[in-house]
Coordinates of C-alpha atoms in Angstrom, one line a residue:
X170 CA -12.2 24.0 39.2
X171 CA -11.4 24.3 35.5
X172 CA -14.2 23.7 33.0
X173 CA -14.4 20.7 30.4
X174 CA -13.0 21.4 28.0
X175 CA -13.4 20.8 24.2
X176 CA -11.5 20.0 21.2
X177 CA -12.2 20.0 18.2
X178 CA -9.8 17.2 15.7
X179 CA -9.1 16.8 12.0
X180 CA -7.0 15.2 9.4
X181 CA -6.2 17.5 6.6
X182 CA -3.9 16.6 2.7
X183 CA -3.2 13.5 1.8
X184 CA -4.0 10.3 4.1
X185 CA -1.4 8.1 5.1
X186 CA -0.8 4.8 7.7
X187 CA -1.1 6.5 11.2
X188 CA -3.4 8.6 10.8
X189 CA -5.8 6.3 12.9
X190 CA -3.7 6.0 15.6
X191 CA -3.0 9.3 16.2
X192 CA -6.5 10.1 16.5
X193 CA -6.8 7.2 19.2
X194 CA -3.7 8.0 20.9
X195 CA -5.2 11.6 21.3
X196 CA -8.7 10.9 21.4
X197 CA -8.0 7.9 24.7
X198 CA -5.8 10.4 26.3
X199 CA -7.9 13.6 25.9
X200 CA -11.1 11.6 27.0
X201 CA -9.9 8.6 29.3
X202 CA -7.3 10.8 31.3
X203 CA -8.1 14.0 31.2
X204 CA -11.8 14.0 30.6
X205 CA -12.2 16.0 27.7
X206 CA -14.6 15.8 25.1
X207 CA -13.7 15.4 21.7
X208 CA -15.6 16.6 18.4
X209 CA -14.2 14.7 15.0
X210 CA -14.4 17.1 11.6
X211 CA -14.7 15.3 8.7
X212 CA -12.8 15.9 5.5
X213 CA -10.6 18.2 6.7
X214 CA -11.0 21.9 6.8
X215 CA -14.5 21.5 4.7
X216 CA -15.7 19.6 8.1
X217 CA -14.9 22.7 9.8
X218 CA -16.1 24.9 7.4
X219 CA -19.5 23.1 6.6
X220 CA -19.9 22.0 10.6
X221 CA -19.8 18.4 9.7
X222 CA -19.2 16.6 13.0
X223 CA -18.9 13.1 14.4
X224 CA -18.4 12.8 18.0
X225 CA -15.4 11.1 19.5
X226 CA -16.2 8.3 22.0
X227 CA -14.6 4.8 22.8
X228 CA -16.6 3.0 20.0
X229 CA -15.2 5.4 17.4
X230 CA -11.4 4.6 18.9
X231 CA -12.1 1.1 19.3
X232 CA -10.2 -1.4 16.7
X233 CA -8.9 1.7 14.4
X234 CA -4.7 1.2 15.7
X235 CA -4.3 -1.1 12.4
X236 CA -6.7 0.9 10.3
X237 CA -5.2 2.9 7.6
X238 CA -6.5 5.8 6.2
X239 CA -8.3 8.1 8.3
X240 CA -12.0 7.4 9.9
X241 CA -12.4 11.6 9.8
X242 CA -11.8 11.5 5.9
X243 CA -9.2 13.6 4.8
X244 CA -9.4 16.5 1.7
X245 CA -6.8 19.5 0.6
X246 CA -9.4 21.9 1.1
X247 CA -7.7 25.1 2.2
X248 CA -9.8 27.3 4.7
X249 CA -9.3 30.2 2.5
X250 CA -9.6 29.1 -0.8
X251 CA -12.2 26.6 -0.6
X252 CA -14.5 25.3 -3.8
X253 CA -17.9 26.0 -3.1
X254 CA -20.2 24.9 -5.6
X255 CA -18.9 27.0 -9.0
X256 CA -17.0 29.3 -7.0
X257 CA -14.4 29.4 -4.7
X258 CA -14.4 31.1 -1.0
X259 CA -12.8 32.2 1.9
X260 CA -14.2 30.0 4.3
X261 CA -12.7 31.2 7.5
X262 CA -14.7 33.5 9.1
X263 CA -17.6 30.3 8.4
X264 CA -14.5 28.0 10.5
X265 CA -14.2 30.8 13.0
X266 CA -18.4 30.2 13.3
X267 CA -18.3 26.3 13.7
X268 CA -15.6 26.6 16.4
X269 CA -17.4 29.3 18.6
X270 CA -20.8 26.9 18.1
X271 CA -19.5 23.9 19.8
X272 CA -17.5 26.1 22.3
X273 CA -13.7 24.4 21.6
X274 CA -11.1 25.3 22.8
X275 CA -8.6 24.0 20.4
X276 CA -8.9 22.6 16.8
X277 CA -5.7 19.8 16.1
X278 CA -5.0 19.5 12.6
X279 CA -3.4 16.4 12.0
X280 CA -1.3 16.5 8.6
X281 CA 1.7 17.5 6.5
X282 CA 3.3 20.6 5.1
X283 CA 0.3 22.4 4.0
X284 CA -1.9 21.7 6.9
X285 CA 0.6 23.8 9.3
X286 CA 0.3 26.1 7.3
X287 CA -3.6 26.4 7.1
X288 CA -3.3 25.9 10.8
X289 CA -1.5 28.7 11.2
X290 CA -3.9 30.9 9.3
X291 CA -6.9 29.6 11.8
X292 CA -4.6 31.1 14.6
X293 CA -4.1 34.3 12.6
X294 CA -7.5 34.3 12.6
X295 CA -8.2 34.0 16.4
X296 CA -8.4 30.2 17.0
X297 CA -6.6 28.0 19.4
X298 CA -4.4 25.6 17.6
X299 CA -2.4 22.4 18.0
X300 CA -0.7 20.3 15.1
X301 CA 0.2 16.9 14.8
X302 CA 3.0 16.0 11.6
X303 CA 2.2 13.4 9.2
X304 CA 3.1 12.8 6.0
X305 CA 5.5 10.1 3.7
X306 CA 7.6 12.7 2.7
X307 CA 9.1 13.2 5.9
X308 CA 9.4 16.7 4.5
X309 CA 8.1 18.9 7.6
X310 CA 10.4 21.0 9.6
X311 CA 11.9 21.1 12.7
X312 CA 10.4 17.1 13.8
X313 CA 12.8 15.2 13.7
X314 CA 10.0 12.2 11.6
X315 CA 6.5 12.5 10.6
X316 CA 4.2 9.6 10.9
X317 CA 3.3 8.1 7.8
X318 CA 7.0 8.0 6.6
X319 CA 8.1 4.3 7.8
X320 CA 5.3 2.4 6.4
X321 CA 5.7 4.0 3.1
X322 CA 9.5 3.3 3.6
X323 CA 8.7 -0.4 4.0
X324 CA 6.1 -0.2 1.2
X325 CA 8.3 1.4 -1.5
X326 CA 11.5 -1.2 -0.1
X327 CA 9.7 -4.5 -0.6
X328 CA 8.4 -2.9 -4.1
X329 CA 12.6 -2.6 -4.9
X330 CA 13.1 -5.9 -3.7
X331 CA 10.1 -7.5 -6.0
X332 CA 11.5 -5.3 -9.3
X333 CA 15.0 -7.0 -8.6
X334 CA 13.8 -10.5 -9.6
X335 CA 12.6 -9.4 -12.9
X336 CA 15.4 -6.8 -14.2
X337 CA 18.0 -9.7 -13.8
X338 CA 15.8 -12.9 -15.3
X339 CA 15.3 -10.0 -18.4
X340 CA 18.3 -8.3 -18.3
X341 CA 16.8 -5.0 -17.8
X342 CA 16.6 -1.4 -16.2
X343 CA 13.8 -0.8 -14.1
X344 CA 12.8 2.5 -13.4
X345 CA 10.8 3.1 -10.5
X346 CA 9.1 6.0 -9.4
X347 CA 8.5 7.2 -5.6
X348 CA 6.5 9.8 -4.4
X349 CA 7.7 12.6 -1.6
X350 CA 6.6 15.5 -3.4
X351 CA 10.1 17.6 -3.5
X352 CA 12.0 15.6 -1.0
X353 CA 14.2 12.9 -1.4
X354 CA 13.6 11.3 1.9
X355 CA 11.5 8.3 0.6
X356 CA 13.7 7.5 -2.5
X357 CA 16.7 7.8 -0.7
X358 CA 15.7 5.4 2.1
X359 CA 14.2 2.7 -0.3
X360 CA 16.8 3.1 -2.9
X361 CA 19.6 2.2 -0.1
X362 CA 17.8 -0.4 1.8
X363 CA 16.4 -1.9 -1.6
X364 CA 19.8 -1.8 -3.2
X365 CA 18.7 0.7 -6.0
X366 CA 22.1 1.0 -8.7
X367 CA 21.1 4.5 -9.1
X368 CA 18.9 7.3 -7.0
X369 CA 17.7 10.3 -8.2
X370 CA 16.3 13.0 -5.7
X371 CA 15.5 16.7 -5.7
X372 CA 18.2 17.8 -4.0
X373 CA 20.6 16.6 -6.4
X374 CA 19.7 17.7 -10.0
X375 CA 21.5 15.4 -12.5
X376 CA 22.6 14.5 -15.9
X377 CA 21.8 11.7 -17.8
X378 CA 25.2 11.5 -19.0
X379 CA 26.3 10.2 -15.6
X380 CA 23.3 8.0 -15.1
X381 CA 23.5 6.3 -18.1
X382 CA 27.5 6.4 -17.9
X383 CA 26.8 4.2 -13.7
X384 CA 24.8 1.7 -15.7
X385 CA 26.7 1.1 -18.9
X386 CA 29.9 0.7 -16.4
X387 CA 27.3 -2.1 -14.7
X388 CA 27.1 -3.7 -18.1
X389 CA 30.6 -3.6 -18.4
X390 CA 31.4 -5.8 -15.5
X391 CA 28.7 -8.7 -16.6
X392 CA 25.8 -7.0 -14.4
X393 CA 23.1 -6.3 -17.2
X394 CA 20.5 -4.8 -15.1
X395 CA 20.2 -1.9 -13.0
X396 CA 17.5 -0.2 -10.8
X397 CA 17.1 2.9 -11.1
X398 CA 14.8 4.8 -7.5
X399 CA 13.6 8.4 -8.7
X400 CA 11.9 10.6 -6.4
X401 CA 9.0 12.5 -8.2
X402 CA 10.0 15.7 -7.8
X403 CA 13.5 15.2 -9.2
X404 CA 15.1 17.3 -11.8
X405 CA 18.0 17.4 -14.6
X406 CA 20.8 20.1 -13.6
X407 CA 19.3 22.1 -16.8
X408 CA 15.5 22.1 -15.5
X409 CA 16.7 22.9 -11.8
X410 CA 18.3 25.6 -13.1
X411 CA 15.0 26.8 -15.0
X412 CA 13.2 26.4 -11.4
X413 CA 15.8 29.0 -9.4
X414 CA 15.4 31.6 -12.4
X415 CA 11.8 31.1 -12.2
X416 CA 11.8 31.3 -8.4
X417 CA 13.8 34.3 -9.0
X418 CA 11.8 36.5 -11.2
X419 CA 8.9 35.8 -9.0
X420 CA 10.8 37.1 -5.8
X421 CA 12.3 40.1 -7.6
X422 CA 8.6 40.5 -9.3
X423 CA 7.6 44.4 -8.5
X424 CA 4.3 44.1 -9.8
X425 CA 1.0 42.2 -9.4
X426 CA 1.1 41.1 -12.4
X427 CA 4.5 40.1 -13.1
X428 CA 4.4 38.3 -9.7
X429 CA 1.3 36.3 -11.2
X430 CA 2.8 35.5 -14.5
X431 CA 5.9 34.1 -12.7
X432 CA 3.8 31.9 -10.9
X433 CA 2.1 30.9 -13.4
X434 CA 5.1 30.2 -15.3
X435 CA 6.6 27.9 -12.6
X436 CA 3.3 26.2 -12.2
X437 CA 3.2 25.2 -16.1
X438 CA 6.5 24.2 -15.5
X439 CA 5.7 21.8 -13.3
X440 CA 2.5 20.3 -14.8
X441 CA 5.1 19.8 -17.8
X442 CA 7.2 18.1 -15.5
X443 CA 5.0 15.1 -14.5
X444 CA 6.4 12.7 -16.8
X445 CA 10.0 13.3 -16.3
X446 CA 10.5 9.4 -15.4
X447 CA 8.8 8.3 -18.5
X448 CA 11.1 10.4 -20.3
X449 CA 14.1 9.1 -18.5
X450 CA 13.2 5.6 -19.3
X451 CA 13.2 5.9 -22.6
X452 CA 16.1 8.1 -23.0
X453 CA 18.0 5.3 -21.0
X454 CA 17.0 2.7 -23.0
X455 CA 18.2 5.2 -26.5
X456 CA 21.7 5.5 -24.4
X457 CA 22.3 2.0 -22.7
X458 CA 20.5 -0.4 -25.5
X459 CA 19.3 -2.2 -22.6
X460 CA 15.6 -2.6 -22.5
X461 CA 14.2 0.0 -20.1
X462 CA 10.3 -0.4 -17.8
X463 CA 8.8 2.4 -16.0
X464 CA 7.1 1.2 -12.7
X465 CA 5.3 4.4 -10.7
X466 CA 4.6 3.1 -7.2
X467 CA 1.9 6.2 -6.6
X468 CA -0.8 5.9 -4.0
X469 CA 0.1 2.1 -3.4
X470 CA 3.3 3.3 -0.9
X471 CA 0.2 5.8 0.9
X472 CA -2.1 2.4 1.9
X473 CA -2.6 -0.3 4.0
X474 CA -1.8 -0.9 7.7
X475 CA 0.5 0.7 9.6
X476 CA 4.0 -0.1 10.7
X477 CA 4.7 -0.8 14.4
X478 CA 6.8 2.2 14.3
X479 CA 4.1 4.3 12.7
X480 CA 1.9 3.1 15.2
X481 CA 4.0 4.0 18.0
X482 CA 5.3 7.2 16.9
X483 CA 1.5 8.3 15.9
X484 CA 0.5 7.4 19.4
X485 CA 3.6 9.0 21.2
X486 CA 2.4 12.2 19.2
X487 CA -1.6 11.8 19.7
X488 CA -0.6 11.1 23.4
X489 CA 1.7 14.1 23.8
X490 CA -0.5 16.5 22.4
X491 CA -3.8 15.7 24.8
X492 CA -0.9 16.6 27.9
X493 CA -0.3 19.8 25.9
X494 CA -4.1 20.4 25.2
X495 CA -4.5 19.6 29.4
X496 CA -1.9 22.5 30.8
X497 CA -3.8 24.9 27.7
X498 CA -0.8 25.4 25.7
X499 CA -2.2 26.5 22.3
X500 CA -0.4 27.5 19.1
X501 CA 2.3 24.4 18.6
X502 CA 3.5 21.6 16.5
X503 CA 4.0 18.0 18.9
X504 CA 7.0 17.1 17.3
X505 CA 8.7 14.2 17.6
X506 CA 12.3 14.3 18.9
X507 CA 14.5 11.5 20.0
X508 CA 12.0 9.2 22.0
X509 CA 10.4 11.9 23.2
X510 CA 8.0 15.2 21.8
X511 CA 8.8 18.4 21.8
X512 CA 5.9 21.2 21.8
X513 CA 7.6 23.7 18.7
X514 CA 5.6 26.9 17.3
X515 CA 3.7 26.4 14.5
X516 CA 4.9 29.9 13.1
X517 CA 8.4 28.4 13.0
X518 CA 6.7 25.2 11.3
X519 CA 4.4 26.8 8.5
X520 CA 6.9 27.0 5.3
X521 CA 9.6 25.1 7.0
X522 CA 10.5 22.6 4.2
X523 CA 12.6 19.7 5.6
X524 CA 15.0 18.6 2.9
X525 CA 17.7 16.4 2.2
X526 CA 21.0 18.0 2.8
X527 CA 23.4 16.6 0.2
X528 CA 25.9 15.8 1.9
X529 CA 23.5 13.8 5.0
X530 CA 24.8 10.4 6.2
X531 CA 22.3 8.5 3.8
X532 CA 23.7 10.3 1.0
X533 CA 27.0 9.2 2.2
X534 CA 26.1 6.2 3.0
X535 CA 24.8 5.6 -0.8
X536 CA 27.8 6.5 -2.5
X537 CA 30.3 4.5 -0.4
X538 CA 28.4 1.4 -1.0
X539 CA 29.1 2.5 -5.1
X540 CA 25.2 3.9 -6.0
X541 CA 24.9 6.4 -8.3
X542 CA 23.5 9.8 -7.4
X543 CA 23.3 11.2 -10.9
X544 CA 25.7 13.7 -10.4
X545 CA 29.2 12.4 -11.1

């Protein structure tokens, strides 16, 4: 007969509706069904690197579906570049340490883009490991959604819908701001379903020509207001240009040192880049003459309870992966696909960046219904 046996669980990046429910979809299944006991790191990798534990039972699971957040914590601690007091460490042969100490045999990592791939690392380094995706940016590869995405879709929508009653009594633009790091997924969606005049994403650098060009024609026709959705990652067809001969030279880079001033470069670049939607406002306003308002939406679209679909999908996922952790299948992403899972390699996930294609049915969508994408 098979041993008990015993996982280890954390969340890991930013935290986001879901997260909850995941860990009690996985945590009832794992210990309910298949008798497993279940170990809860807190804070992410840190947890794992600094052993601090809290043991998953049905008072822990109990009354957490609705919760947001996460009751592990969360942090963006990376396992090998971890800040230690003054210093920073590689904290993975410490990890490797806490995992053969409580005798797991698995470690999920629940989180986004970043977390698969610090995942991955723990199996380079010898550990059994599953992954579940989260994140609002819908941004990880190969599922075909991450949980965490339709709450903030809802979130950042109703925000649209609240701006709209404002821009029209004043006769203004409203700029509004969405997060999704470098993917338009979360702009897009609210833009369309809030009825955004204009959305700007990543994937389509534009010119503030054409923007300002879709509102003044607006004006023209007796509508003097517009809202404008803008994903924070999105860029001007001159500064996405900057970013692919950036990108370039640090590819081509032959030496240490030219790799590391490349990346150093694209990293100013983007610190510089942080108040591109305060910029845009105000050069809207210089171009239109129409009174222009910045509104960024920030952590507000991460809160709060869960959708039902978040809930569901989160505990389709948590579910999922205590079946996979029962027949010992170590080394995957659950990933959700139709109304099912599907158990993908987490070598194939790690760096797979799930973008917008620009010519997707949302994208189509948008323009056929006469929304400005900032590019014509």
């Amino acid at each position: 007969m098979a041993s008990q046996q015993c996982i280890g669980v954390l969340t890991s990046g930013g935290d986001c509706p879901g997260l909850n429910a995941a860990i009690r979809g996985l945590g009832k299944a794992a210990v309910d069904q298949y008798e497993m006991s279940v170990i809860g790191f807190r804070d992410g990798f840190r947890g794992l690197a600094l052993d601090r534990i809290l043991r998953i039972t049905a008072d822990q699971l109990s009354g957490i579906l609705t919760d947001g957040g996460t009751l592990l914590g969360a942090s963006r601690d990376k396992p090998h570049k971890m800040p230690i007091g003054d210093r920073t460490e590689d904290m993975t042969d410490a990890i490797v340490k806490t995992y053969e100490r409580h005798g797991l045999d698995c470690v999920v990592c629940i989180g986004g883009g970043g977390t698969q791939k610090n995942a991955l690392r723990l199996q380079e380094a010898g550990l059994n490991v599953v992954s579940l995706p989260k994140t609002i940016d819908n941004d990880i590869g190969l599922t075909d959604v991450s949980f965490g995405f339709d709450t903030a879709l809802g979130i950042a929508t109703e925000a649209i819908d609240r701006l709209h009653s404002t821009a029209t009594s004043h006769h203004r633009i409203i700029v509004v701001e969405l997060m999704g790091h470098r993917a338009g997924w979360l702009a897009l969606g609210a833009g369309i379903a809030g009825g955004a005049d204009v959305i700007l994403i990543p994937e389509i650098p534009y010119s503030i020509e054409y923007v300002a060009e879709a509102i003044n024609a607006r004006a023209r026709r007796g509508k003097r207001f517009s809202i404008v959705a803008v994903a924070e990652g999105t860029m001007t067809v001159e500064q996405a240009k900057t970013i692919d001969e950036l990108a370039a030279a640090k590819s081509s880079a032959e030496t240490k040192e030219e790799k590391k001033k490349a990346s150093q470069q694209l990293e100013d670049f983007h610190k510089e880049h942080v108040d591109h939607t305060l910029k845009l406002t105000h050069q809207l306003e210089e171009m239109t003459g129409l009174e222009s308002r910045l509104t960024i939406l920030g952590h507000l679209q991460r809160g709060g309870t869960p959708s039902a679909a978040d809930r569901l999908l989160a505990t389709r996922l948590g579910t999922a992966c205590a079946e996979l952790l029962h027949a010992r299948k170590y080394g995957y992403m659950v990933a959700a696909r139709g109304d099912g899972s599907e158990a993908v390699p987490i070598i194939e996930v790690a760096g797979n960046k799930k973008l917008v294609p620009p010519d997707h049915p949302w994208v189509r969508a948008a323009r056929s219904v006469g929304t400005s994408m900032g590019d014509a």
